[in-house]
Amino acid sequence: MGRVGVDLYPLRPGVPLQDVDAFGRFLGGSPTNVAVAAARYGRRSAVITKTGADPFGVFVRQALAGYGVDARFVGESADLATPLTFCEIFPPDDFPLYFYRAPKAPDLDIGPDELDYDAIRAARIFWVTVTGLCEEPSRSATLAALEARGRRGITVLDLDYRPMFWDSREQAGSWVRKALEHVTVAAGNLDECATAVGVRDPDGAAAALRDHGVSLAVVKQGPRGVLAVDDAGSVRVPPVPVEVVNGLGAGDAFGGALCHGLLAGWDLRRTISFANAAGAHVAGELACSAAMPTEEQVLARLGAWADAQGDERSGACPDARPGDVHGKANDEVNHA
């Protein structure tokens, strides 16, 4: 549940936006990309969102259908335009985003009375983002959906703090903590964890999230990898090396892979390792939604990484350099 829109990305990296003369058009919006990523693993997924009554809204529905994502819960606003997001691409870790969501994005105009609560309760995984809490009526709708879930199954809060959508970090933190009362999984980078629970230390942040009742806390640490803590203990997984092309979709790929691992019942280390490799795959591509990998592609990357580690121990140097591939480049970048 949450953002949807159209991403317009330069087809040539390293070019300032004012000089770009050719863009690729892609389906965008972080929770929408997570739904696409999950569908790539054969999972049945749907997204609760809203577009404008415009050609880009038509594109969104067509793209969702093409990716195998159910669009029955995608509403339409007669008065608001489908959002556009532009970016600049300066690998390996500089990807400025420019949001065109004024005066308001349709996905923030979803009201509690527009939700199918039976479907929300029935889903094996329900995924929401902090951005959905930044403005009414989306805030009330997001909280109503979480309350309806009652921590059934797996309920995930992507901590996804974006300063441009909030009046202050303190305002965001207060609403995040209300949402944490209703979720079983929380995932975010160190800055987002600090916004949510006031703690920037990885172990302390994970402990604080679990003190709010979260069963699984996932703390992304950029080039230091990922810390994940659940009822059985903690795991630390290093990042998978990748030659970064566009880091913006890596966090969404991580999220879709996390959903897949949780639904499959994998142990925590296997789940987080798989999610890391999925993020690496997308970080090495231009697109986000269109680049979401299959399980076979993720496993192939994991195998290549394991082989490279063996070569490195024997004195060889793998043809890759470490990149932040678990979620957000330099702890900050994720998808529009």
mmCIF file of C-alpha atoms in Angstrom:
data_model
loop_
_atom_site.group_PDB
_atom_site.id
_atom_site.type_symbol
_atom_site.label_atom_id
_atom_site.label_comp_id
_atom_site.label_asym_id
_atom_site.label_seq_id
_atom_site.Cartn_x
_atom_site.Cartn_y
_atom_site.Cartn_z
ATOM 1 C CA MET A 1 0.000 0.000 0.000
ATOM 2 C CA GLY A 2 1.380 3.398 -0.961
ATOM 3 C CA ARG A 3 3.123 5.330 -3.679
ATOM 4 C CA VAL A 4 2.828 4.797 -7.381
ATOM 5 C CA GLY A 5 3.965 6.908 -10.291
ATOM 6 C CA VAL A 6 6.056 7.127 -13.416
ATOM 7 C CA ASP A 7 9.855 7.283 -13.295
ATOM 8 C CA LEU A 8 11.652 9.180 -16.042
ATOM 9 C CA TYR A 9 15.331 8.214 -15.951
ATOM 10 C CA PRO A 10 18.151 9.494 -18.187
ATOM 11 C CA LEU A 11 19.280 6.873 -20.650
ATOM 12 C CA ARG A 12 22.885 8.048 -20.270
ATOM 13 C CA PRO A 13 24.471 8.099 -16.811
ATOM 14 C CA GLY A 14 26.565 11.045 -15.710
ATOM 15 C CA VAL A 15 24.514 13.696 -17.526
ATOM 16 C CA PRO A 16 22.974 16.610 -15.565
ATOM 17 C CA LEU A 17 19.210 16.731 -15.865
ATOM 18 C CA GLN A 18 19.263 20.003 -17.824
ATOM 19 C CA ASP A 19 21.350 18.323 -20.529
ATOM 20 C CA VAL A 20 19.418 15.066 -20.803
ATOM 21 C CA ASP A 21 17.727 14.576 -24.168
ATOM 22 C CA ALA A 22 16.446 10.999 -23.811
ATOM 23 C CA PHE A 23 14.627 9.368 -20.911
ATOM 24 C CA GLY A 24 13.389 5.875 -20.170
ATOM 25 C CA ARG A 25 9.864 5.617 -18.777
ATOM 26 C CA PHE A 26 9.263 3.081 -15.999
ATOM 27 C CA LEU A 27 6.665 2.164 -13.445
ATOM 28 C CA GLY A 28 7.701 3.613 -10.084
ATOM 29 C CA GLY A 29 6.832 4.108 -6.444
ATOM 30 C CA SER A 30 8.575 2.099 -3.745
ATOM 31 C CA PRO A 31 5.728 -0.159 -2.498
ATOM 32 C CA THR A 32 4.592 -0.674 -6.095
ATOM 33 C CA ASN A 33 8.088 -1.856 -6.986
ATOM 34 C CA VAL A 34 8.057 -4.220 -4.008
ATOM 35 C CA ALA A 35 4.830 -5.740 -5.359
ATOM 36 C CA VAL A 36 6.450 -6.129 -8.787
ATOM 37 C CA ALA A 37 9.530 -7.728 -7.229
ATOM 38 C CA ALA A 38 7.409 -10.226 -5.306
ATOM 39 C CA ALA A 39 5.476 -11.111 -8.467
ATOM 40 C CA ARG A 40 8.758 -11.938 -10.208
ATOM 41 C CA TYR A 41 9.187 -14.787 -7.713
ATOM 42 C CA GLY A 42 5.758 -16.160 -8.595
ATOM 43 C CA ARG A 43 3.978 -14.559 -5.632
ATOM 44 C CA ARG A 44 0.428 -13.247 -6.038
ATOM 45 C CA SER A 45 0.657 -9.538 -5.337
ATOM 46 C CA ALA A 46 -1.529 -6.460 -5.507
ATOM 47 C CA VAL A 47 -1.033 -2.791 -4.699
ATOM 48 C CA ILE A 48 -3.430 -0.432 -2.935
ATOM 49 C CA THR A 49 -2.837 3.004 -4.441
ATOM 50 C CA LYS A 50 -4.371 5.678 -6.629
ATOM 51 C CA THR A 51 -3.460 7.437 -9.898
ATOM 52 C CA GLY A 52 -4.743 10.445 -11.767
ATOM 53 C CA ALA A 53 -7.335 10.187 -14.529
ATOM 54 C CA ASP A 54 -4.679 10.744 -17.198
ATOM 55 C CA PRO A 55 -2.580 8.784 -19.707
ATOM 56 C CA PHE A 56 0.105 8.103 -17.100
ATOM 57 C CA GLY A 57 -2.583 6.484 -14.931
ATOM 58 C CA VAL A 58 -3.424 4.237 -17.882
ATOM 59 C CA PHE A 59 0.271 3.401 -18.210
ATOM 60 C CA VAL A 60 0.455 2.454 -14.520
ATOM 61 C CA ARG A 61 -2.409 -0.040 -14.884
ATOM 62 C CA GLN A 62 -0.978 -1.486 -18.077
ATOM 63 C CA ALA A 63 2.450 -1.862 -16.498
ATOM 64 C CA LEU A 64 1.047 -3.533 -13.387
ATOM 65 C CA ALA A 65 -0.844 -6.032 -15.547
ATOM 66 C CA GLY A 66 2.300 -6.701 -17.552
ATOM 67 C CA TYR A 67 4.240 -7.485 -14.379
ATOM 68 C CA GLY A 68 1.513 -9.739 -13.012
ATOM 69 C CA VAL A 69 0.437 -7.376 -10.215
ATOM 70 C CA ASP A 70 -3.298 -7.175 -9.468
ATOM 71 C CA ALA A 71 -4.565 -3.628 -10.078
ATOM 72 C CA ARG A 72 -8.088 -4.065 -8.719
ATOM 73 C CA PHE A 73 -7.254 -1.881 -5.685
ATOM 74 C CA VAL A 74 -5.828 0.993 -7.767
ATOM 75 C CA GLY A 75 -8.209 3.921 -7.521
ATOM 76 C CA GLU A 76 -8.426 7.046 -9.643
ATOM 77 C CA SER A 77 -8.501 10.704 -8.697
ATOM 78 C CA ALA A 78 -10.388 13.029 -11.013
ATOM 79 C CA ASP A 79 -8.557 16.144 -9.819
ATOM 80 C CA LEU A 80 -4.950 15.063 -9.192
ATOM 81 C CA ALA A 81 -2.252 14.077 -11.683
ATOM 82 C CA THR A 82 -0.326 10.821 -11.660
ATOM 83 C CA PRO A 83 3.072 11.701 -10.142
ATOM 84 C CA LEU A 84 6.288 11.881 -12.124
ATOM 85 C CA THR A 85 9.766 11.384 -10.702
ATOM 86 C CA PHE A 86 12.948 12.430 -12.472
ATOM 87 C CA CYS A 87 16.426 11.489 -11.362
ATOM 88 C CA GLU A 88 20.038 12.155 -12.221
ATOM 89 C CA ILE A 89 22.410 9.200 -12.384
ATOM 90 C CA PHE A 90 25.953 9.697 -11.145
ATOM 91 C CA PRO A 91 27.254 6.236 -10.138
ATOM 92 C CA PRO A 92 28.181 4.801 -7.776
ATOM 93 C CA ASP A 93 26.282 6.684 -5.082
ATOM 94 C CA ASP A 94 24.763 9.973 -6.270
ATOM 95 C CA PHE A 95 21.191 9.739 -7.578
ATOM 96 C CA PRO A 96 19.298 13.001 -6.940
ATOM 97 C CA LEU A 97 15.525 12.659 -7.161
ATOM 98 C CA TYR A 98 13.035 15.299 -8.283
ATOM 99 C CA PHE A 99 9.443 14.582 -7.275
ATOM 100 C CA TYR A 100 6.537 16.103 -9.190
ATOM 101 C CA ARG A 101 3.672 15.421 -6.787
ATOM 102 C CA ALA A 102 2.133 18.878 -6.339
ATOM 103 C CA PRO A 103 -0.321 19.964 -5.141
ATOM 104 C CA LYS A 104 -0.825 16.416 -3.868
ATOM 105 C CA ALA A 105 -0.217 12.920 -5.122
ATOM 106 C CA PRO A 106 -3.288 10.713 -5.656
ATOM 107 C CA ASP A 107 -1.673 7.961 -3.552
ATOM 108 C CA LEU A 108 -1.841 10.310 -0.554
ATOM 109 C CA ASP A 109 -5.547 10.904 -1.206
ATOM 110 C CA ILE A 110 -6.673 7.392 -0.245
ATOM 111 C CA GLY A 111 -9.261 7.505 2.531
ATOM 112 C CA PRO A 112 -10.162 4.834 5.096
ATOM 113 C CA ASP A 113 -13.547 4.334 3.431
ATOM 114 C CA GLU A 114 -11.876 3.293 0.162
ATOM 115 C CA LEU A 115 -10.119 0.222 1.583
ATOM 116 C CA ASP A 116 -11.074 -3.430 1.189
ATOM 117 C CA TYR A 117 -10.445 -4.532 4.768
ATOM 118 C CA ASP A 118 -11.262 -8.181 4.062
ATOM 119 C CA ALA A 119 -8.486 -8.313 1.470
ATOM 120 C CA ILE A 120 -6.100 -6.527 3.822
ATOM 121 C CA ARG A 121 -6.794 -9.020 6.599
ATOM 122 C CA ALA A 122 -6.495 -12.004 4.262
ATOM 123 C CA ALA A 123 -3.109 -11.128 2.739
ATOM 124 C CA ARG A 124 -0.240 -13.299 3.954
ATOM 125 C CA ILE A 125 1.982 -10.211 3.822
ATOM 126 C CA PHE A 126 0.846 -6.600 4.065
ATOM 127 C CA TRP A 127 3.479 -3.939 3.271
ATOM 128 C CA VAL A 128 3.174 -0.219 3.986
ATOM 129 C CA THR A 129 5.628 2.676 4.004
ATOM 130 C CA VAL A 130 6.231 5.602 6.313
ATOM 131 C CA THR A 131 5.516 8.011 3.444
ATOM 132 C CA GLY A 132 1.885 6.937 3.595
ATOM 133 C CA LEU A 133 1.733 8.507 7.063
ATOM 134 C CA CYS A 134 2.942 11.960 5.991
ATOM 135 C CA GLU A 135 -0.414 13.469 5.003
ATOM 136 C CA GLU A 136 -4.156 13.018 5.383
ATOM 137 C CA PRO A 137 -6.244 11.146 4.418
ATOM 138 C CA SER A 138 -3.529 8.592 3.603
ATOM 139 C CA ARG A 139 -2.300 8.691 7.196
ATOM 140 C CA SER A 140 -5.671 7.662 8.604
ATOM 141 C CA ALA A 141 -6.125 5.072 5.868
ATOM 142 C CA THR A 142 -2.701 3.530 6.526
ATOM 143 C CA LEU A 143 -3.309 3.331 10.273
ATOM 144 C CA ALA A 144 -6.827 1.960 9.738
ATOM 145 C CA ALA A 145 -5.428 -0.757 7.476
ATOM 146 C CA LEU A 146 -2.771 -1.670 10.031
ATOM 147 C CA GLU A 147 -5.326 -1.761 12.839
ATOM 148 C CA ALA A 148 -7.542 -4.009 10.726
ATOM 149 C CA ARG A 149 -4.620 -6.383 10.251
ATOM 150 C CA GLY A 150 -4.188 -6.714 13.995
ATOM 151 C CA ARG A 151 -0.658 -8.069 13.416
ATOM 152 C CA ARG A 152 -2.088 -11.009 11.484
ATOM 153 C CA GLY A 153 0.408 -12.882 9.375
ATOM 154 C CA ILE A 154 3.367 -10.750 8.317
ATOM 155 C CA THR A 155 2.836 -6.982 8.462
ATOM 156 C CA VAL A 156 5.793 -4.905 7.270
ATOM 157 C CA LEU A 157 6.563 -1.229 7.804
ATOM 158 C CA ASP A 158 9.186 0.158 5.420
ATOM 159 C CA LEU A 159 10.672 2.992 7.497
ATOM 160 C CA ASP A 160 11.230 4.948 4.258
ATOM 161 C CA TYR A 161 11.706 8.426 5.801
ATOM 162 C CA ARG A 162 11.860 11.191 3.162
ATOM 163 C CA PRO A 163 12.373 14.652 4.665
ATOM 164 C CA MET A 164 10.720 16.490 1.752
ATOM 165 C CA PHE A 165 7.363 14.918 2.665
ATOM 166 C CA TRP A 166 7.394 15.990 6.328
ATOM 167 C CA ASP A 167 7.438 19.202 8.361
ATOM 168 C CA SER A 168 10.102 17.757 10.659
ATOM 169 C CA ARG A 169 11.860 14.566 11.669
ATOM 170 C CA GLU A 170 10.076 14.735 15.023
ATOM 171 C CA GLN A 171 6.682 14.814 13.332
ATOM 172 C CA ALA A 172 7.589 11.779 11.250
ATOM 173 C CA GLY A 173 8.909 9.891 14.271
ATOM 174 C CA SER A 174 5.711 10.355 16.254
ATOM 175 C CA TRP A 175 3.582 8.819 13.497
ATOM 176 C CA VAL A 176 6.083 6.046 12.795
ATOM 177 C CA ARG A 177 5.904 4.951 16.420
ATOM 178 C CA LYS A 178 2.101 4.759 16.199
ATOM 179 C CA ALA A 179 2.432 2.512 13.155
ATOM 180 C CA LEU A 180 5.031 0.305 14.849
ATOM 181 C CA GLU A 181 2.361 -0.734 17.355
ATOM 182 C CA HIS A 182 0.635 -2.685 14.559
ATOM 183 C CA VAL A 183 3.457 -4.325 12.553
ATOM 184 C CA THR A 184 5.539 -7.479 12.871
ATOM 185 C CA VAL A 185 8.483 -6.434 10.646
ATOM 186 C CA ALA A 186 10.272 -3.088 10.340
ATOM 187 C CA ALA A 187 13.052 -2.352 7.870
ATOM 188 C CA GLY A 188 15.120 0.770 7.306
ATOM 189 C CA ASN A 189 18.559 2.319 7.183
ATOM 190 C CA LEU A 190 20.315 3.891 10.144
ATOM 191 C CA ASP A 191 18.917 7.364 9.518
ATOM 192 C CA GLU A 192 15.392 5.992 9.200
ATOM 193 C CA CYS A 193 15.812 3.974 12.385
ATOM 194 C CA ALA A 194 16.956 7.134 14.149
ATOM 195 C CA THR A 195 13.795 8.871 12.946
ATOM 196 C CA ALA A 196 11.623 5.993 14.119
ATOM 197 C CA VAL A 197 13.112 5.184 17.535
ATOM 198 C CA GLY A 198 15.775 7.830 18.185
ATOM 199 C CA VAL A 199 18.680 5.363 18.035
ATOM 200 C CA ARG A 200 21.352 5.309 15.313
ATOM 201 C CA ASP A 201 23.523 2.445 16.616
ATOM 202 C CA PRO A 202 22.559 -0.705 14.662
ATOM 203 C CA ASP A 203 22.163 -3.051 17.626
ATOM 204 C CA GLY A 204 20.450 -0.396 19.698
ATOM 205 C CA ALA A 205 18.107 0.486 16.840
ATOM 206 C CA ALA A 206 17.139 -3.148 16.316
ATOM 207 C CA ALA A 207 16.527 -3.577 20.039
ATOM 208 C CA ALA A 208 14.410 -0.407 20.156
ATOM 209 C CA LEU A 209 12.304 -1.526 17.207
ATOM 210 C CA ARG A 210 11.712 -4.879 18.878
ATOM 211 C CA ASP A 211 10.787 -3.090 22.101
ATOM 212 C CA HIS A 212 7.876 -1.645 20.113
ATOM 213 C CA GLY A 213 6.630 -5.176 19.492
ATOM 214 C CA VAL A 214 8.273 -5.845 16.140
ATOM 215 C CA SER A 215 9.215 -9.516 15.675
ATOM 216 C CA LEU A 216 11.816 -8.874 12.952
ATOM 217 C CA ALA A 217 13.954 -5.720 12.785
ATOM 218 C CA VAL A 218 16.077 -5.176 9.656
ATOM 219 C CA VAL A 219 18.724 -2.448 9.925
ATOM 220 C CA LYS A 220 20.527 -1.530 6.701
ATOM 221 C CA GLN A 221 24.048 -0.160 7.152
ATOM 222 C CA GLY A 222 25.291 0.692 3.691
ATOM 223 C CA PRO A 223 28.737 -0.776 2.986
ATOM 224 C CA ARG A 224 28.672 -2.479 6.394
ATOM 225 C CA GLY A 225 25.835 -4.732 5.286
ATOM 226 C CA VAL A 226 22.622 -5.600 7.094
ATOM 227 C CA LEU A 227 21.775 -6.508 10.667
ATOM 228 C CA ALA A 228 18.577 -8.503 11.133
ATOM 229 C CA VAL A 229 17.193 -9.529 14.518
ATOM 230 C CA ASP A 230 14.230 -11.774 15.223
ATOM 231 C CA ASP A 231 13.015 -13.962 18.085
ATOM 232 C CA ALA A 232 15.659 -16.591 17.303
ATOM 233 C CA GLY A 233 18.642 -14.232 17.367
ATOM 234 C CA SER A 234 20.557 -11.958 15.022
ATOM 235 C CA VAL A 235 22.421 -12.268 11.734
ATOM 236 C CA ARG A 236 24.855 -9.917 10.015
ATOM 237 C CA VAL A 237 25.181 -10.164 6.258
ATOM 238 C CA PRO A 238 27.772 -8.236 4.209
ATOM 239 C CA PRO A 239 26.816 -6.442 0.977
ATOM 240 C CA VAL A 240 27.154 -8.258 -2.332
ATOM 241 C CA PRO A 241 29.683 -6.589 -4.689
ATOM 242 C CA VAL A 242 28.219 -4.889 -7.747
ATOM 243 C CA GLU A 243 29.218 -2.280 -10.309
ATOM 244 C CA VAL A 244 26.486 0.242 -9.514
ATOM 245 C CA VAL A 245 24.543 1.750 -12.416
ATOM 246 C CA ASN A 246 21.513 3.085 -10.544
ATOM 247 C CA GLY A 247 21.090 2.442 -6.820
ATOM 248 C CA LEU A 248 17.520 3.748 -6.630
ATOM 249 C CA GLY A 249 15.690 0.419 -6.940
ATOM 250 C CA ALA A 250 17.934 -1.724 -4.765
ATOM 251 C CA GLY A 251 15.859 -1.208 -1.613
ATOM 252 C CA ASP A 252 12.664 -2.215 -3.380
ATOM 253 C CA ALA A 253 14.334 -5.325 -4.778
ATOM 254 C CA PHE A 254 15.500 -6.102 -1.244
ATOM 255 C CA GLY A 255 11.907 -5.671 -0.025
ATOM 256 C CA GLY A 256 10.360 -7.973 -2.616
ATOM 257 C CA ALA A 257 12.998 -10.600 -1.930
ATOM 258 C CA LEU A 258 12.440 -10.224 1.814
ATOM 259 C CA CYS A 259 8.745 -10.944 1.244
ATOM 260 C CA HIS A 260 9.617 -14.005 -0.828
ATOM 261 C CA GLY A 261 11.958 -15.410 1.809
ATOM 262 C CA LEU A 262 9.485 -14.813 4.626
ATOM 263 C CA LEU A 263 6.672 -16.478 2.696
ATOM 264 C CA ALA A 264 8.936 -19.411 1.836
ATOM 265 C CA GLY A 265 9.754 -19.937 5.513
ATOM 266 C CA TRP A 266 13.498 -19.628 4.974
ATOM 267 C CA ASP A 267 15.774 -19.055 7.948
ATOM 268 C CA LEU A 268 16.825 -15.477 8.585
ATOM 269 C CA ARG A 269 20.347 -15.689 7.154
ATOM 270 C CA ARG A 270 19.153 -17.241 3.913
ATOM 271 C CA THR A 271 16.387 -14.644 3.588
ATOM 272 C CA ILE A 272 18.641 -11.628 4.148
ATOM 273 C CA SER A 273 21.420 -13.023 1.935
ATOM 274 C CA PHE A 274 18.904 -13.571 -0.866
ATOM 275 C CA ALA A 275 17.518 -10.044 -0.419
ATOM 276 C CA ASN A 276 21.050 -8.595 -0.553
ATOM 277 C CA ALA A 277 21.728 -10.323 -3.860
ATOM 278 C CA ALA A 278 18.389 -9.168 -5.296
ATOM 279 C CA GLY A 279 19.333 -5.606 -4.401
ATOM 280 C CA ALA A 280 22.711 -6.063 -6.061
ATOM 281 C CA HIS A 281 21.063 -7.206 -9.266
ATOM 282 C CA VAL A 282 18.895 -4.092 -9.538
ATOM 283 C CA ALA A 283 21.687 -1.719 -8.473
ATOM 284 C CA GLY A 284 23.560 -2.897 -11.547
ATOM 285 C CA GLU A 285 20.696 -1.960 -13.886
ATOM 286 C CA LEU A 286 19.214 1.341 -15.076
ATOM 287 C CA ALA A 287 15.566 0.566 -14.372
ATOM 288 C CA CYS A 288 13.840 -0.360 -11.125
ATOM 289 C CA SER A 289 10.549 -2.192 -11.695
ATOM 290 C CA ALA A 290 11.647 -3.519 -15.074
ATOM 291 C CA ALA A 291 14.900 -4.841 -13.584
ATOM 292 C CA MET A 292 13.450 -6.893 -10.722
ATOM 293 C CA PRO A 293 15.123 -10.319 -10.892
ATOM 294 C CA THR A 294 13.794 -13.863 -10.906
ATOM 295 C CA GLU A 295 14.818 -16.321 -8.210
ATOM 296 C CA GLU A 296 17.167 -17.987 -10.687
ATOM 297 C CA GLN A 297 18.948 -14.702 -11.370
ATOM 298 C CA VAL A 298 19.367 -13.992 -7.661
ATOM 299 C CA LEU A 299 20.736 -17.461 -6.981
ATOM 300 C CA ALA A 300 23.149 -17.101 -9.885
ATOM 301 C CA ARG A 301 24.469 -13.848 -8.432
ATOM 302 C CA LEU A 302 24.857 -15.471 -5.014
ATOM 303 C CA GLY A 303 26.774 -18.307 -6.610
ATOM 304 C CA ALA A 304 29.050 -15.938 -8.509
ATOM 305 C CA TRP A 305 29.707 -13.999 -5.299
ATOM 306 C CA ALA A 306 30.614 -17.197 -3.447
ATOM 307 C CA ASP A 307 32.981 -18.159 -6.274
ATOM 308 C CA ALA A 308 34.570 -14.697 -6.216
ATOM 309 C CA GLN A 309 35.124 -14.931 -2.485
ATOM 310 C CA GLY A 310 36.919 -18.219 -3.054
ATOM 311 C CA ASP A 311 39.080 -16.614 -5.764
ATOM 312 C CA GLU A 312 39.883 -13.685 -3.484
ATOM 313 C CA ARG A 313 41.029 -16.002 -0.710
ATOM 314 C CA SER A 314 43.327 -17.746 -3.185
ATOM 315 C CA GLY A 315 44.861 -14.448 -4.324
ATOM 316 C CA ALA A 316 42.719 -13.546 -7.317
ATOM 317 C CA CYS A 317 40.727 -10.301 -7.497
ATOM 318 C CA PRO A 318 37.080 -10.574 -8.635
ATOM 319 C CA ASP A 319 36.025 -8.164 -11.376
ATOM 320 C CA ALA A 320 33.668 -6.194 -9.139
ATOM 321 C CA ARG A 321 33.881 -3.600 -6.416
ATOM 322 C CA PRO A 322 31.789 -3.374 -3.291
ATOM 323 C CA GLY A 323 28.651 -1.291 -3.565
ATOM 324 C CA ASP A 324 25.772 -0.652 -1.219
ATOM 325 C CA VAL A 325 23.353 -3.129 -2.679
ATOM 326 C CA HIS A 326 21.218 -4.105 0.273
ATOM 327 C CA GLY A 327 18.917 -1.150 0.110
ATOM 328 C CA LYS A 328 19.951 2.458 -0.208
ATOM 329 C CA ALA A 329 23.210 3.728 -1.609
ATOM 330 C CA ASN A 330 25.205 5.422 1.140
ATOM 331 C CA ASP A 331 22.366 4.668 3.580
ATOM 332 C CA GLU A 332 20.146 7.253 1.904
ATOM 333 C CA VAL A 333 19.132 6.335 -1.655
ATOM 334 C CA ASN A 334 16.103 4.266 -2.438
ATOM 335 C CA HIS A 335 13.320 4.384 -4.932
ATOM 336 C CA ALA A 336 10.886 7.145 -5.654
#
